mmCIF file of C-alpha atoms in Angstrom:
data_model
loop_
_atom_site.group_PDB
_atom_site.id
_atom_site.type_symbol
_atom_site.label_atom_id
_atom_site.label_comp_id
_atom_site.label_asym_id
_atom_site.label_seq_id
_atom_site.Cartn_x
_atom_site.Cartn_y
_atom_site.Cartn_z
ATOM 1 C CA MET A 1 -4.190 -9.241 -2.866
ATOM 2 C CA LEU A 2 -5.533 -5.998 -2.349
ATOM 3 C CA LEU A 3 -8.730 -7.264 -1.470
ATOM 4 C CA VAL A 4 -7.106 -9.480 1.356
ATOM 5 C CA GLY A 5 -4.802 -6.619 2.590
ATOM 6 C CA GLY A 6 -8.228 -4.270 3.055
ATOM 7 C CA VAL A 7 -10.281 -6.634 4.644
ATOM 8 C CA LEU A 8 -7.204 -7.696 6.686
ATOM 9 C CA GLY A 9 -6.943 -4.307 7.754
ATOM 10 C CA VAL A 10 -10.345 -3.393 8.351
ATOM 11 C CA THR A 11 -10.712 -6.601 10.757
ATOM 12 C CA LEU A 12 -7.736 -5.816 12.271
ATOM 13 C CA ALA A 13 -8.963 -1.906 13.134
ATOM 14 C CA ALA A 14 -12.194 -3.216 14.388
ATOM 15 C CA ARG A 15 -10.560 -4.856 17.176
ATOM 16 C CA HIS A 16 -8.690 -1.707 18.073
ATOM 17 C CA LEU A 17 -4.899 -2.963 17.363
ATOM 18 C CA ALA A 18 -2.752 -0.330 16.967
ATOM 19 C CA PRO A 19 -0.689 0.599 15.420
ATOM 20 C CA LEU A 20 -1.704 -1.236 12.106
ATOM 21 C CA PRO A 21 0.335 -1.066 9.056
ATOM 22 C CA ASP A 22 -1.044 -0.149 5.625
ATOM 23 C CA LEU A 23 -1.259 -3.325 3.994
ATOM 24 C CA VAL A 24 -2.665 -2.151 0.697
ATOM 25 C CA LEU A 25 -0.041 0.674 0.683
ATOM 26 C CA VAL A 26 2.742 -2.163 0.704
ATOM 27 C CA ILE A 27 0.750 -4.201 -1.910
ATOM 28 C CA VAL A 28 0.466 -1.072 -4.270
ATOM 29 C CA ALA A 29 4.099 -0.186 -3.424
ATOM 30 C CA SER A 30 5.205 -4.002 -4.217
ATOM 31 C CA ALA A 31 3.539 -3.507 -7.652
ATOM 32 C CA ALA A 32 4.991 -0.274 -8.558
ATOM 33 C CA LEU A 33 8.125 -1.181 -7.609
ATOM 34 C CA ALA A 34 7.923 -4.181 -9.946
ATOM 35 C CA SER A 35 6.264 -3.004 -12.623
ATOM 36 C CA GLY A 36 6.623 0.741 -12.681
ATOM 37 C CA PRO A 37 4.294 3.893 -12.386
ATOM 38 C CA ARG A 38 1.587 2.715 -14.823
ATOM 39 C CA ALA A 39 1.189 -0.031 -12.737
ATOM 40 C CA GLY A 40 1.507 1.478 -9.213
ATOM 41 C CA PHE A 41 -1.170 4.414 -10.106
ATOM 42 C CA THR A 42 -3.327 1.520 -11.317
ATOM 43 C CA THR A 43 -3.106 -0.458 -8.494
ATOM 44 C CA GLY A 44 -3.326 2.206 -6.178
ATOM 45 C CA LEU A 45 -6.478 3.474 -7.639
ATOM 46 C CA LEU A 46 -8.097 0.267 -7.185
ATOM 47 C CA GLY A 47 -6.651 -0.145 -3.526
ATOM 48 C CA GLY A 48 -7.997 3.411 -2.799
ATOM 49 C CA TRP A 49 -11.213 2.624 -4.275
ATOM 50 C CA LEU A 50 -11.323 -0.554 -2.182
ATOM 51 C CA LEU A 51 -10.457 1.223 0.933
ATOM 52 C CA ASP A 52 -13.056 4.027 -0.091
ATOM 53 C CA LEU A 53 -15.859 1.449 -0.088
ATOM 54 C CA LEU A 54 -14.785 -0.799 2.903
ATOM 55 C CA PRO A 55 -16.205 0.251 6.253
ATOM 56 C CA PRO A 56 -15.601 3.042 7.527
ATOM 57 C CA GLY A 57 -14.999 4.205 4.160
ATOM 58 C CA SER A 58 -14.133 7.871 3.558
ATOM 59 C CA ALA A 59 -15.699 11.041 3.955
ATOM 60 C CA VAL A 60 -15.395 11.924 0.794
ATOM 61 C CA LEU A 61 -15.633 9.204 -1.862
ATOM 62 C CA GLY A 62 -12.476 8.813 -4.046
ATOM 63 C CA THR A 63 -10.379 10.452 -1.819
ATOM 64 C CA GLN A 64 -8.120 7.465 -0.433
ATOM 65 C CA ALA A 65 -8.544 6.380 -4.531
ATOM 66 C CA VAL A 66 -6.066 9.703 -5.705
ATOM 67 C CA LEU A 67 -3.804 9.145 -2.741
ATOM 68 C CA TYR A 68 -3.209 5.770 -3.304
ATOM 69 C CA ALA A 69 -2.825 6.611 -6.836
ATOM 70 C CA VAL A 70 -0.358 9.184 -6.567
ATOM 71 C CA CYS A 71 1.743 7.055 -3.953
ATOM 72 C CA GLY A 72 1.707 4.246 -6.500
ATOM 73 C CA LEU A 73 2.761 6.742 -9.290
ATOM 74 C CA LEU A 74 5.464 8.129 -7.312
ATOM 75 C CA VAL A 75 6.691 4.873 -5.678
ATOM 76 C CA GLY A 76 6.959 3.603 -9.685
ATOM 77 C CA LEU A 77 8.999 6.227 -10.516
ATOM 78 C CA ALA A 78 11.667 4.803 -7.671
ATOM 79 C CA ALA A 79 11.762 1.449 -9.376
ATOM 80 C CA ARG A 80 15.151 0.095 -10.420
ATOM 81 C CA PRO A 81 15.764 -2.518 -13.000
ATOM 82 C CA GLY A 82 16.292 -6.131 -12.136
ATOM 83 C CA LYS A 83 16.158 -7.257 -8.552
ATOM 84 C CA ALA A 84 16.270 -4.379 -6.088
ATOM 85 C CA PRO A 85 17.546 -4.550 -2.648
ATOM 86 C CA LEU A 86 15.005 -5.243 0.054
ATOM 87 C CA VAL A 87 16.428 -2.274 2.036
ATOM 88 C CA TRP A 88 15.591 0.397 -0.768
ATOM 89 C CA ILE A 89 12.212 -1.174 -0.908
ATOM 90 C CA VAL A 90 11.761 -0.775 2.620
ATOM 91 C CA THR A 91 12.529 2.693 2.367
ATOM 92 C CA VAL A 92 10.657 3.677 -0.400
ATOM 93 C CA ILE A 93 7.840 2.090 1.321
ATOM 94 C CA ALA A 94 8.319 4.158 4.633
ATOM 95 C CA VAL A 95 8.769 7.282 2.544
ATOM 96 C CA ALA A 96 5.552 6.596 0.539
ATOM 97 C CA CYS A 97 3.773 6.004 4.012
ATOM 98 C CA CYS A 98 4.828 9.374 4.974
ATOM 99 C CA GLY A 99 3.717 10.991 2.462
ATOM 100 C CA LEU A 100 0.258 8.937 2.459
ATOM 101 C CA GLU A 101 0.008 10.263 6.123
ATOM 102 C CA ALA A 102 0.814 13.820 5.177
ATOM 103 C CA GLY A 103 -2.048 13.617 2.816
ATOM 104 C CA ARG A 104 -4.598 12.337 5.131
ATOM 105 C CA ALA A 105 -3.247 14.750 7.417
ATOM 106 C CA LEU A 106 -4.436 17.917 5.222
ATOM 107 C CA LEU A 107 -7.734 16.072 4.486
ATOM 108 C CA ALA A 108 -8.611 15.540 7.851
ATOM 109 C CA LEU A 109 -7.492 19.505 9.138
ATOM 110 C CA ALA A 110 -9.554 20.302 6.140
ATOM 111 C CA GLN A 111 -12.424 18.859 7.529
ATOM 112 C CA GLY A 112 -11.636 20.185 11.196
ATOM 113 C CA VAL A 113 -10.768 16.846 12.203
ATOM 114 C CA PRO A 114 -8.128 16.440 14.996
ATOM 115 C CA VAL A 115 -4.928 14.613 13.651
ATOM 116 C CA ASP A 116 -2.709 12.597 15.687
ATOM 117 C CA ALA A 117 1.049 12.432 15.049
ATOM 118 C CA ALA A 118 1.893 9.768 17.327
ATOM 119 C CA SER A 119 -0.385 7.608 15.727
ATOM 120 C CA SER A 120 0.847 8.714 11.900
ATOM 121 C CA LEU A 121 4.247 7.934 12.909
ATOM 122 C CA GLY A 122 3.287 4.465 14.380
ATOM 123 C CA ARG A 123 1.689 3.258 11.391
ATOM 124 C CA VAL A 124 4.889 4.097 9.560
ATOM 125 C CA ALA A 125 6.929 1.856 11.300
ATOM 126 C CA ALA A 126 4.421 -0.761 11.223
ATOM 127 C CA THR A 127 4.202 -0.672 7.483
ATOM 128 C CA ALA A 128 7.548 -0.319 7.068
ATOM 129 C CA THR A 129 8.281 -3.216 9.033
ATOM 130 C CA ALA A 130 5.350 -5.102 7.501
ATOM 131 C CA ALA A 131 6.997 -4.732 3.971
ATOM 132 C CA LEU A 132 9.879 -6.877 5.433
ATOM 133 C CA VAL A 133 7.885 -9.812 4.988
ATOM 134 C CA ILE A 134 4.682 -8.935 2.604
ATOM 135 C CA VAL A 135 6.880 -7.965 -0.150
ATOM 136 C CA PRO A 136 9.197 -11.123 -0.621
ATOM 137 C CA LEU A 137 5.559 -13.034 -0.370
ATOM 138 C CA VAL A 138 4.299 -10.509 -3.266
ATOM 139 C CA ASP A 139 7.051 -10.716 -5.485
ATOM 140 C CA TRP A 140 7.075 -14.666 -5.035
ATOM 141 C CA ALA A 141 3.455 -15.028 -5.972
ATOM 142 C CA GLU A 142 4.119 -12.823 -9.087
ATOM 143 C CA GLN A 143 7.224 -15.073 -10.169
ATOM 144 C CA TRP A 144 5.096 -17.789 -9.348
ATOM 145 C CA SER A 145 2.273 -16.665 -11.521
ATOM 146 C CA GLU A 146 4.664 -15.697 -14.528
ATOM 147 C CA ARG A 147 6.165 -19.125 -14.513
ATOM 148 C CA ARG A 148 2.270 -20.574 -14.800
ATOM 149 C CA ARG A 149 1.083 -18.433 -17.419
ATOM 150 C CA PHE A 150 4.014 -19.246 -19.696
ATOM 151 C CA ALA A 151 4.197 -23.073 -18.597
#
């Protein structure tokens, strides 16, 4: 799922569509909310490495991996036992996206690159909206794979 989200995000970015939802963050947050901080950290690290390697990549290799791993860890701390309401999930993903955008802004400022706040806010809104559709699909896919594994 991370690979599909990463490749789809890069493909849509190449078409200059804006604002783009952060599909990798939605998948990382979904895994973190379902399985806790350890799974969130691991999924975030893998998703960040994927984005570091996919074009255009990162200026410094590993920065996306660290940002996504921290986001996955923190989102995993917000996991609730049982079935969480969709409103809670979308709120947590929006807050995680705000944190990710803040981290990206700090990295950009450290490199002397200008930061577009309107674009960042648009990405947060698009990511929260995409979470409404993607999180139930990821949840269904995880449940389906668990049923097939134990069948």
